[in-house]
Each structure stands twice: as structure tokens, then as C-alpha cells.
């Protein structure tokens, strides 16, 4: 059962996060953005976001095969180098351990993404992590229809 509706209880804060969301939607390539959102949401155990982003990606033409493979992207042959580095960076930022993002993960991403693209990608990863933490903490309920 949902604990609170953060958008209703703290609308200014919700709109601030929504501002980040609008920024990343406008600045990160849609396919990569949906893969990043799906992977972080899987890692964070956010059923609401996994459901939403998998449906959004399917509606935008993404294949179900690639979406299912996001959970095991390292072993799947369906992702190009930019997608792979975005997924690796997503995992490192989402797990953000004691030593931060490993240099090898960052260097691989920096080899295929420009500085601006990397900055936007980091913002996208941070944003989905904020959404996940809100949805999981508030126990945001999945929509009844799919």
C-alpha cells in the first residue's frame, strides 16, 4: 500500500526533480535513456519504474528481447559500445561504493561519449536514482492497467 504521494505532499520538490527529468529527456538519446532508467530501476528494486520504463521503451519501438537482456547486458550481444558503457556507468553510479566510480568504467565511457554527453548521462543516472528512491520509499503503486 502506498505510504504517501510525494507529488501531492511536496509539490515544489517533485517539480524540481521533474525539471531534471525534462532536462535529461531533452539531452540524452532516448534509447540509451530508457536502458539506463530500466537498469538502475532493476538494481534499486523499483517495480513502479521498471514497469513504466519497460512500457515506455516498448511503445517507442524498443524490442522486448533487448529489454529483457538489460538484466544480463554484459552477456547479451544486443548492445553497442555506447550502450554498454552507459549501462556500466549506470551500475557504478547506482552502486556508488566507498571508492566511487572506478576509473576503468569512467575511462571506457569517456572514450565513446563527449564530455557534455557524459555530464548529461551522469545527470540521467542521478535522476532515475532519485525517482527510484522516492517510489520505493513511498511504495508508489503500479497502475492497474498495463
mmCIF file of N, CA, C and O in Angstrom, residues 61-140:
data_model
loop_
_atom_site.group_PDB
_atom_site.id
_atom_site.type_symbol
_atom_site.label_atom_id
_atom_site.label_comp_id
_atom_site.label_asym_id
_atom_site.label_seq_id
_atom_site.Cartn_x
_atom_site.Cartn_y
_atom_site.Cartn_z
ATOM 1 N N UNK A 61 9.291 1.597 -29.596
ATOM 2 C CA UNK A 61 9.830 0.698 -30.613
ATOM 3 C C UNK A 61 10.971 -0.188 -30.174
ATOM 4 O O UNK A 61 11.518 -0.943 -30.984
ATOM 5 N N UNK A 62 11.359 -0.121 -28.905
ATOM 6 C CA UNK A 62 12.431 -0.988 -28.410
ATOM 7 C C UNK A 62 11.943 -2.431 -28.427
ATOM 8 O O UNK A 62 10.762 -2.696 -28.212
ATOM 9 N N UNK A 63 12.851 -3.371 -28.674
ATOM 10 C CA UNK A 63 12.464 -4.791 -28.712
ATOM 11 C C UNK A 63 12.393 -5.366 -27.303
ATOM 12 O O UNK A 63 13.184 -4.992 -26.427
ATOM 13 N N UNK A 64 11.457 -6.256 -27.097
ATOM 14 C CA UNK A 64 11.334 -6.910 -25.795
ATOM 15 C C UNK A 64 12.593 -7.730 -25.512
ATOM 16 O O UNK A 64 13.026 -7.822 -24.363
ATOM 17 N N UNK A 65 13.197 -8.270 -26.530
ATOM 18 C CA UNK A 65 14.401 -9.080 -26.341
ATOM 19 C C UNK A 65 15.521 -8.258 -25.704
ATOM 20 O O UNK A 65 16.186 -8.693 -24.773
ATOM 21 N N UNK A 66 15.734 -7.051 -26.221
ATOM 22 C CA UNK A 66 16.772 -6.185 -25.643
ATOM 23 C C UNK A 66 16.396 -5.762 -24.229
ATOM 24 O O UNK A 66 17.239 -5.721 -23.341
ATOM 25 N N UNK A 67 15.132 -5.463 -24.001
ATOM 26 C CA UNK A 67 14.718 -5.038 -22.662
ATOM 27 C C UNK A 67 14.910 -6.150 -21.643
ATOM 28 O O UNK A 67 15.381 -5.894 -20.536
ATOM 29 N N UNK A 68 14.560 -7.373 -22.003
ATOM 30 C CA UNK A 68 14.764 -8.493 -21.085
ATOM 31 C C UNK A 68 16.252 -8.689 -20.808
ATOM 32 O O UNK A 68 16.656 -9.046 -19.708
ATOM 33 N N UNK A 69 17.077 -8.429 -21.816
ATOM 34 C CA UNK A 69 18.517 -8.656 -21.701
ATOM 35 C C UNK A 69 19.227 -7.589 -20.868
ATOM 36 O O UNK A 69 20.385 -7.789 -20.485
ATOM 37 N N UNK A 70 18.562 -6.486 -20.562
ATOM 38 C CA UNK A 70 19.201 -5.441 -19.754
ATOM 39 C C UNK A 70 19.676 -6.014 -18.417
ATOM 40 O O UNK A 70 20.719 -5.620 -17.898
ATOM 41 N N UNK A 71 18.958 -6.975 -17.881
ATOM 42 C CA UNK A 71 19.345 -7.588 -16.602
ATOM 43 C C UNK A 71 20.677 -8.336 -16.705
ATOM 44 O O UNK A 71 21.370 -8.501 -15.700
ATOM 45 N N UNK A 72 21.025 -8.773 -17.892
ATOM 46 C CA UNK A 72 22.271 -9.515 -18.108
ATOM 47 C C UNK A 72 23.016 -8.938 -19.315
ATOM 48 O O UNK A 72 23.527 -9.663 -20.159
ATOM 49 N N UNK A 73 23.088 -7.622 -19.382
ATOM 50 C CA UNK A 73 23.608 -6.937 -20.560
ATOM 51 C C UNK A 73 25.044 -7.310 -20.918
ATOM 52 O O UNK A 73 25.407 -7.305 -22.092
ATOM 53 N N UNK A 74 25.863 -7.652 -19.945
ATOM 54 C CA UNK A 74 27.260 -7.991 -20.246
ATOM 55 C C UNK A 74 27.365 -9.254 -21.107
ATOM 56 O O UNK A 74 28.273 -9.375 -21.919
ATOM 57 N N UNK A 75 26.449 -10.171 -20.916
ATOM 58 C CA UNK A 75 26.477 -11.426 -21.659
ATOM 59 C C UNK A 75 25.660 -11.369 -22.945
ATOM 60 O O UNK A 75 25.759 -12.264 -23.774
ATOM 61 N N UNK A 76 24.846 -10.354 -23.106
ATOM 62 C CA UNK A 76 23.956 -10.256 -24.269
ATOM 63 C C UNK A 76 24.648 -9.514 -25.414
ATOM 64 O O UNK A 76 25.313 -8.513 -25.190
ATOM 65 N N UNK A 77 24.456 -9.994 -26.646
ATOM 66 C CA UNK A 77 25.115 -9.363 -27.791
ATOM 67 C C UNK A 77 24.335 -8.196 -28.401
ATOM 68 O O UNK A 77 24.706 -7.694 -29.450
ATOM 69 N N UNK A 78 23.286 -7.736 -27.736
ATOM 70 C CA UNK A 78 22.348 -6.789 -28.343
ATOM 71 C C UNK A 78 22.694 -5.321 -28.179
ATOM 72 O O UNK A 78 21.976 -4.465 -28.677
ATOM 73 N N UNK A 79 23.758 -5.007 -27.465
ATOM 74 C CA UNK A 79 24.046 -3.620 -27.127
ATOM 75 C C UNK A 79 25.356 -3.157 -27.750
ATOM 76 O O UNK A 79 26.349 -3.884 -27.728
ATOM 77 N N UNK A 80 25.349 -1.933 -28.285
ATOM 78 C CA UNK A 80 26.572 -1.402 -28.887
ATOM 79 C C UNK A 80 27.485 -0.830 -27.794
ATOM 80 O O UNK A 80 27.139 -0.819 -26.615
ATOM 81 N N UNK A 81 28.644 -0.341 -28.220
ATOM 82 C CA UNK A 81 29.651 0.103 -27.252
ATOM 83 C C UNK A 81 29.161 1.270 -26.393
ATOM 84 O O UNK A 81 29.392 1.310 -25.178
ATOM 85 N N UNK A 82 28.472 2.217 -26.988
ATOM 86 C CA UNK A 82 27.964 3.354 -26.220
ATOM 87 C C UNK A 82 26.921 2.888 -25.203
ATOM 88 O O UNK A 82 26.931 3.333 -24.059
ATOM 89 N N UNK A 83 26.036 1.999 -25.602
ATOM 90 C CA UNK A 83 25.034 1.477 -24.669
ATOM 91 C C UNK A 83 25.694 0.695 -23.537
ATOM 92 O O UNK A 83 25.304 0.827 -22.381
ATOM 93 N N UNK A 84 26.703 -0.093 -23.877
ATOM 94 C CA UNK A 84 27.408 -0.877 -22.855
ATOM 95 C C UNK A 84 28.110 0.024 -21.837
ATOM 96 O O UNK A 84 28.047 -0.222 -20.634
ATOM 97 N N UNK A 85 28.760 1.059 -22.318
ATOM 98 C CA UNK A 85 29.442 1.946 -21.375
ATOM 99 C C UNK A 85 28.422 2.726 -20.542
ATOM 100 O O UNK A 85 28.673 2.991 -19.365
ATOM 101 N N UNK A 86 27.279 3.058 -21.137
ATOM 102 C CA UNK A 86 26.224 3.743 -20.369
ATOM 103 C C UNK A 86 25.667 2.819 -19.291
ATOM 104 O O UNK A 86 25.412 3.250 -18.162
ATOM 105 N N UNK A 87 25.479 1.552 -19.615
ATOM 106 C CA UNK A 87 24.977 0.590 -18.632
ATOM 107 C C UNK A 87 26.005 0.344 -17.526
ATOM 108 O O UNK A 87 25.651 0.265 -16.346
ATOM 109 N N UNK A 88 27.282 0.244 -17.892
ATOM 110 C CA UNK A 88 28.331 0.051 -16.883
ATOM 111 C C UNK A 88 28.407 1.270 -15.959
ATOM 112 O O UNK A 88 28.530 1.127 -14.730
ATOM 113 N N UNK A 89 28.325 2.462 -16.538
ATOM 114 C CA UNK A 89 28.349 3.670 -15.724
ATOM 115 C C UNK A 89 27.106 3.738 -14.832
ATOM 116 O O UNK A 89 27.207 4.120 -13.659
ATOM 117 N N UNK A 90 25.976 3.328 -15.356
ATOM 118 C CA UNK A 90 24.745 3.292 -14.557
ATOM 119 C C UNK A 90 24.933 2.407 -13.332
ATOM 120 O O UNK A 90 24.568 2.787 -12.215
ATOM 121 N N UNK A 91 25.494 1.240 -13.530
ATOM 122 C CA UNK A 91 25.724 0.333 -12.401
ATOM 123 C C UNK A 91 26.688 0.938 -11.387
ATOM 124 O O UNK A 91 26.455 0.865 -10.178
ATOM 125 N N UNK A 92 27.769 1.540 -11.867
ATOM 126 C CA UNK A 92 28.765 2.103 -10.954
ATOM 127 C C UNK A 92 28.197 3.287 -10.167
ATOM 128 O O UNK A 92 28.437 3.405 -8.958
ATOM 129 N N UNK A 93 27.454 4.149 -10.823
ATOM 130 C CA UNK A 93 26.876 5.309 -10.141
ATOM 131 C C UNK A 93 25.762 4.866 -9.196
ATOM 132 O O UNK A 93 25.647 5.376 -8.078
ATOM 133 N N UNK A 94 24.966 3.912 -9.605
ATOM 134 C CA UNK A 94 23.858 3.441 -8.769
ATOM 135 C C UNK A 94 24.378 2.729 -7.521
ATOM 136 O O UNK A 94 23.836 2.906 -6.433
ATOM 137 N N UNK A 95 25.441 1.965 -7.658
ATOM 138 C CA UNK A 95 26.030 1.260 -6.503
ATOM 139 C C UNK A 95 26.959 2.163 -5.707
ATOM 140 O O UNK A 95 27.219 1.900 -4.539
ATOM 141 N N UNK A 96 27.515 3.164 -6.302
ATOM 142 C CA UNK A 96 28.431 4.144 -5.740
ATOM 143 C C UNK A 96 29.004 3.743 -4.384
ATOM 144 O O UNK A 96 28.583 4.198 -3.339
ATOM 145 N N UNK A 97 29.981 2.867 -4.450
ATOM 146 C CA UNK A 97 30.613 2.366 -3.235
ATOM 147 C C UNK A 97 31.589 3.344 -2.633
ATOM 148 O O UNK A 97 31.696 4.507 -3.029
ATOM 149 N N UNK A 98 32.338 2.855 -1.700
ATOM 150 C CA UNK A 98 33.293 3.649 -0.930
ATOM 151 C C UNK A 98 34.308 4.377 -1.804
ATOM 152 O O UNK A 98 34.769 5.459 -1.479
ATOM 153 N N UNK A 99 34.654 3.781 -2.943
ATOM 154 C CA UNK A 99 35.685 4.355 -3.809
ATOM 155 C C UNK A 99 35.107 5.036 -5.046
ATOM 156 O O UNK A 99 35.849 5.359 -5.977
ATOM 157 N N UNK A 100 33.802 5.242 -5.077
ATOM 158 C CA UNK A 100 33.180 5.952 -6.187
ATOM 159 C C UNK A 100 33.127 5.138 -7.462
ATOM 160 O O UNK A 100 33.121 3.911 -7.430
ATOM 161 N N UNK A 101 33.112 5.819 -8.574
ATOM 162 C CA UNK A 101 33.060 5.180 -9.890
ATOM 163 C C UNK A 101 34.481 4.778 -10.285
ATOM 164 O O UNK A 101 35.379 5.633 -10.324
ATOM 165 N N UNK A 102 34.709 3.505 -10.560
ATOM 166 C CA UNK A 102 36.056 3.053 -10.932
ATOM 167 C C UNK A 102 36.573 3.758 -12.192
ATOM 168 O O UNK A 102 35.803 4.055 -13.119
ATOM 169 N N UNK A 103 37.861 4.007 -12.227
ATOM 170 C CA UNK A 103 38.475 4.680 -13.375
ATOM 171 C C UNK A 103 38.243 3.927 -14.677
ATOM 172 O O UNK A 103 38.019 4.551 -15.713
ATOM 173 N N UNK A 104 38.296 2.598 -14.649
ATOM 174 C CA UNK A 104 38.131 1.849 -15.888
ATOM 175 C C UNK A 104 36.726 2.032 -16.466
ATOM 176 O O UNK A 104 36.553 2.112 -17.684
ATOM 177 N N UNK A 105 35.729 2.134 -15.608
ATOM 178 C CA UNK A 105 34.353 2.359 -16.069
ATOM 179 C C UNK A 105 34.242 3.762 -16.659
ATOM 180 O O UNK A 105 33.697 3.959 -17.750
ATOM 181 N N UNK A 106 34.774 4.741 -15.942
ATOM 182 C CA UNK A 106 34.728 6.119 -16.435
ATOM 183 C C UNK A 106 35.503 6.267 -17.736
ATOM 184 O O UNK A 106 35.032 6.882 -18.700
ATOM 185 N N UNK A 107 36.714 5.710 -17.789
ATOM 186 C CA UNK A 107 37.564 5.847 -18.975
ATOM 187 C C UNK A 107 36.928 5.204 -20.206
ATOM 188 O O UNK A 107 37.020 5.753 -21.310
ATOM 189 N N UNK A 108 36.273 4.074 -20.019
ATOM 190 C CA UNK A 108 35.588 3.418 -21.149
ATOM 191 C C UNK A 108 34.455 4.301 -21.664
ATOM 192 O O UNK A 108 34.266 4.448 -22.881
ATOM 193 N N UNK A 109 33.707 4.906 -20.760
ATOM 194 C CA UNK A 109 32.619 5.794 -21.169
ATOM 195 C C UNK A 109 33.182 7.049 -21.840
ATOM 196 O O UNK A 109 32.675 7.489 -22.877
ATOM 197 N N UNK A 110 34.243 7.608 -21.275
ATOM 198 C CA UNK A 110 34.839 8.831 -21.822
ATOM 199 C C UNK A 110 35.440 8.605 -23.207
ATOM 200 O O UNK A 110 35.583 9.558 -23.984
ATOM 201 N N UNK A 111 35.750 7.355 -23.538
ATOM 202 C CA UNK A 111 36.301 7.043 -24.848
ATOM 203 C C UNK A 111 35.243 7.103 -25.954
ATOM 204 O O UNK A 111 35.588 7.276 -27.129
ATOM 205 N N UNK A 112 33.965 6.989 -25.594
ATOM 206 C CA UNK A 112 32.916 6.954 -26.625
ATOM 207 C C UNK A 112 31.844 8.032 -26.459
ATOM 208 O O UNK A 112 30.958 8.163 -27.305
ATOM 209 N N UNK A 113 31.903 8.778 -25.365
ATOM 210 C CA UNK A 113 30.951 9.859 -25.111
ATOM 211 C C UNK A 113 31.736 11.158 -24.962
ATOM 212 O O UNK A 113 32.795 11.173 -24.331
ATOM 213 N N UNK A 114 31.222 12.250 -25.489
ATOM 214 C CA UNK A 114 31.866 13.553 -25.290
ATOM 215 C C UNK A 114 31.689 13.981 -23.838
ATOM 216 O O UNK A 114 30.887 13.394 -23.099
ATOM 217 N N UNK A 115 32.410 15.010 -23.411
ATOM 218 C CA UNK A 115 32.268 15.492 -22.037
ATOM 219 C C UNK A 115 30.831 15.921 -21.753
ATOM 220 O O UNK A 115 30.293 15.627 -20.692
ATOM 221 N N UNK A 116 30.209 16.624 -22.676
ATOM 222 C CA UNK A 116 28.824 17.073 -22.498
ATOM 223 C C UNK A 116 27.887 15.877 -22.428
ATOM 224 O O UNK A 116 26.989 15.820 -21.568
ATOM 225 N N UNK A 117 28.084 14.898 -23.290
ATOM 226 C CA UNK A 117 27.253 13.698 -23.256
ATOM 227 C C UNK A 117 27.421 12.953 -21.940
ATOM 228 O O UNK A 117 26.445 12.457 -21.373
ATOM 229 N N UNK A 118 28.662 12.882 -21.446
ATOM 230 C CA UNK A 118 28.916 12.233 -20.160
ATOM 231 C C UNK A 118 28.242 12.976 -19.012
ATOM 232 O O UNK A 118 27.635 12.349 -18.131
ATOM 233 N N UNK A 119 28.336 14.282 -19.027
ATOM 234 C CA UNK A 119 27.682 15.074 -17.983
ATOM 235 C C UNK A 119 26.172 14.828 -18.018
ATOM 236 O O UNK A 119 25.547 14.633 -16.967
ATOM 237 N N UNK A 120 25.596 14.811 -19.204
ATOM 238 C CA UNK A 120 24.160 14.566 -19.333
ATOM 239 C C UNK A 120 23.800 13.141 -18.908
ATOM 240 O O UNK A 120 22.768 12.919 -18.266
ATOM 241 N N UNK A 121 24.654 12.193 -19.227
ATOM 242 C CA UNK A 121 24.426 10.805 -18.830
ATOM 243 C C UNK A 121 24.478 10.661 -17.307
ATOM 244 O O UNK A 121 23.625 9.993 -16.704
ATOM 245 N N UNK A 122 25.444 11.304 -16.672
ATOM 246 C CA UNK A 122 25.526 11.275 -15.204
ATOM 247 C C UNK A 122 24.266 11.901 -14.604
ATOM 248 O O UNK A 122 23.699 11.385 -13.626
ATOM 249 N N UNK A 123 23.795 12.996 -15.184
ATOM 250 C CA UNK A 123 22.556 13.614 -14.698
ATOM 251 C C UNK A 123 21.369 12.668 -14.864
ATOM 252 O O UNK A 123 20.505 12.585 -13.989
ATOM 253 N N UNK A 124 21.326 11.935 -15.973
ATOM 254 C CA UNK A 124 20.238 10.980 -16.203
ATOM 255 C C UNK A 124 20.273 9.856 -15.173
ATOM 256 O O UNK A 124 19.230 9.462 -14.627
ATOM 257 N N UNK A 125 21.454 9.346 -14.893
ATOM 258 C CA UNK A 125 21.599 8.265 -13.916
ATOM 259 C C UNK A 125 21.217 8.766 -12.524
ATOM 260 O O UNK A 125 20.496 8.085 -11.780
ATOM 261 N N UNK A 126 21.668 9.949 -12.181
ATOM 262 C CA UNK A 126 21.316 10.519 -10.875
ATOM 263 C C UNK A 126 19.809 10.734 -10.769
ATOM 264 O O UNK A 126 19.206 10.446 -9.724
ATOM 265 N N UNK A 127 19.206 11.200 -11.831
ATOM 266 C CA UNK A 127 17.765 11.486 -11.809
ATOM 267 C C UNK A 127 16.943 10.224 -11.619
ATOM 268 O O UNK A 127 16.019 10.200 -10.795
ATOM 269 N N UNK A 128 17.261 9.163 -12.342
ATOM 270 C CA UNK A 128 16.471 7.933 -12.178
ATOM 271 C C UNK A 128 16.685 7.352 -10.782
ATOM 272 O O UNK A 128 15.767 6.795 -10.186
ATOM 273 N N UNK A 129 17.880 7.533 -10.236
ATOM 274 C CA UNK A 129 18.103 7.067 -8.861
ATOM 275 C C UNK A 129 17.265 7.849 -7.861
ATOM 276 O O UNK A 129 16.760 7.286 -6.892
ATOM 277 N N UNK A 130 17.080 9.143 -8.082
ATOM 278 C CA UNK A 130 16.197 9.932 -7.220
ATOM 279 C C UNK A 130 14.764 9.419 -7.345
ATOM 280 O O UNK A 130 14.087 9.172 -6.341
ATOM 281 N N UNK A 131 14.289 9.246 -8.589
ATOM 282 C CA UNK A 131 12.922 8.734 -8.789
ATOM 283 C C UNK A 131 12.746 7.374 -8.116
ATOM 284 O O UNK A 131 11.725 7.114 -7.479
ATOM 285 N N UNK A 132 13.725 6.489 -8.279
ATOM 286 C CA UNK A 132 13.634 5.158 -7.668
ATOM 287 C C UNK A 132 13.519 5.248 -6.157
ATOM 288 O O UNK A 132 12.707 4.564 -5.537
ATOM 289 N N UNK A 133 14.328 6.101 -5.561
ATOM 290 C CA UNK A 133 14.305 6.214 -4.112
ATOM 291 C C UNK A 133 12.989 6.795 -3.607
ATOM 292 O O UNK A 133 12.484 6.394 -2.565
ATOM 293 N N UNK A 134 12.416 7.720 -4.355
ATOM 294 C CA UNK A 134 11.098 8.255 -3.993
ATOM 295 C C UNK A 134 10.043 7.164 -4.111
ATOM 296 O O UNK A 134 9.261 6.929 -3.182
ATOM 297 N N UNK A 135 10.012 6.486 -5.247
ATOM 298 C CA UNK A 135 8.974 5.477 -5.489
ATOM 299 C C UNK A 135 9.073 4.297 -4.528
ATOM 300 O O UNK A 135 8.057 3.822 -4.012
ATOM 301 N N UNK A 136 10.284 3.827 -4.261
ATOM 302 C CA UNK A 136 10.448 2.689 -3.353
ATOM 303 C C UNK A 136 10.089 3.096 -1.920
ATOM 304 O O UNK A 136 9.353 2.387 -1.223
ATOM 305 N N UNK A 137 10.577 4.236 -1.477
ATOM 306 C CA UNK A 137 10.300 4.700 -0.117
ATOM 307 C C UNK A 137 8.814 4.955 0.104
ATOM 308 O O UNK A 137 8.251 4.571 1.140
ATOM 309 N N UNK A 138 8.178 5.589 -0.867
ATOM 310 C CA UNK A 138 6.746 5.916 -0.747
ATOM 311 C C UNK A 138 5.838 4.743 -1.117
ATOM 312 O O UNK A 138 4.627 4.829 -0.933
ATOM 313 N N UNK A 139 6.455 3.663 -1.616
ATOM 314 C CA UNK A 139 5.710 2.486 -2.090
ATOM 315 C C UNK A 139 4.680 2.882 -3.152
ATOM 316 O O UNK A 139 3.504 2.533 -3.076
ATOM 317 N N UNK A 140 5.169 3.599 -4.135
ATOM 318 C CA UNK A 140 4.320 4.034 -5.241
ATOM 319 C C UNK A 140 3.742 2.805 -5.934
ATOM 320 O O UNK A 140 4.466 1.886 -6.306
#
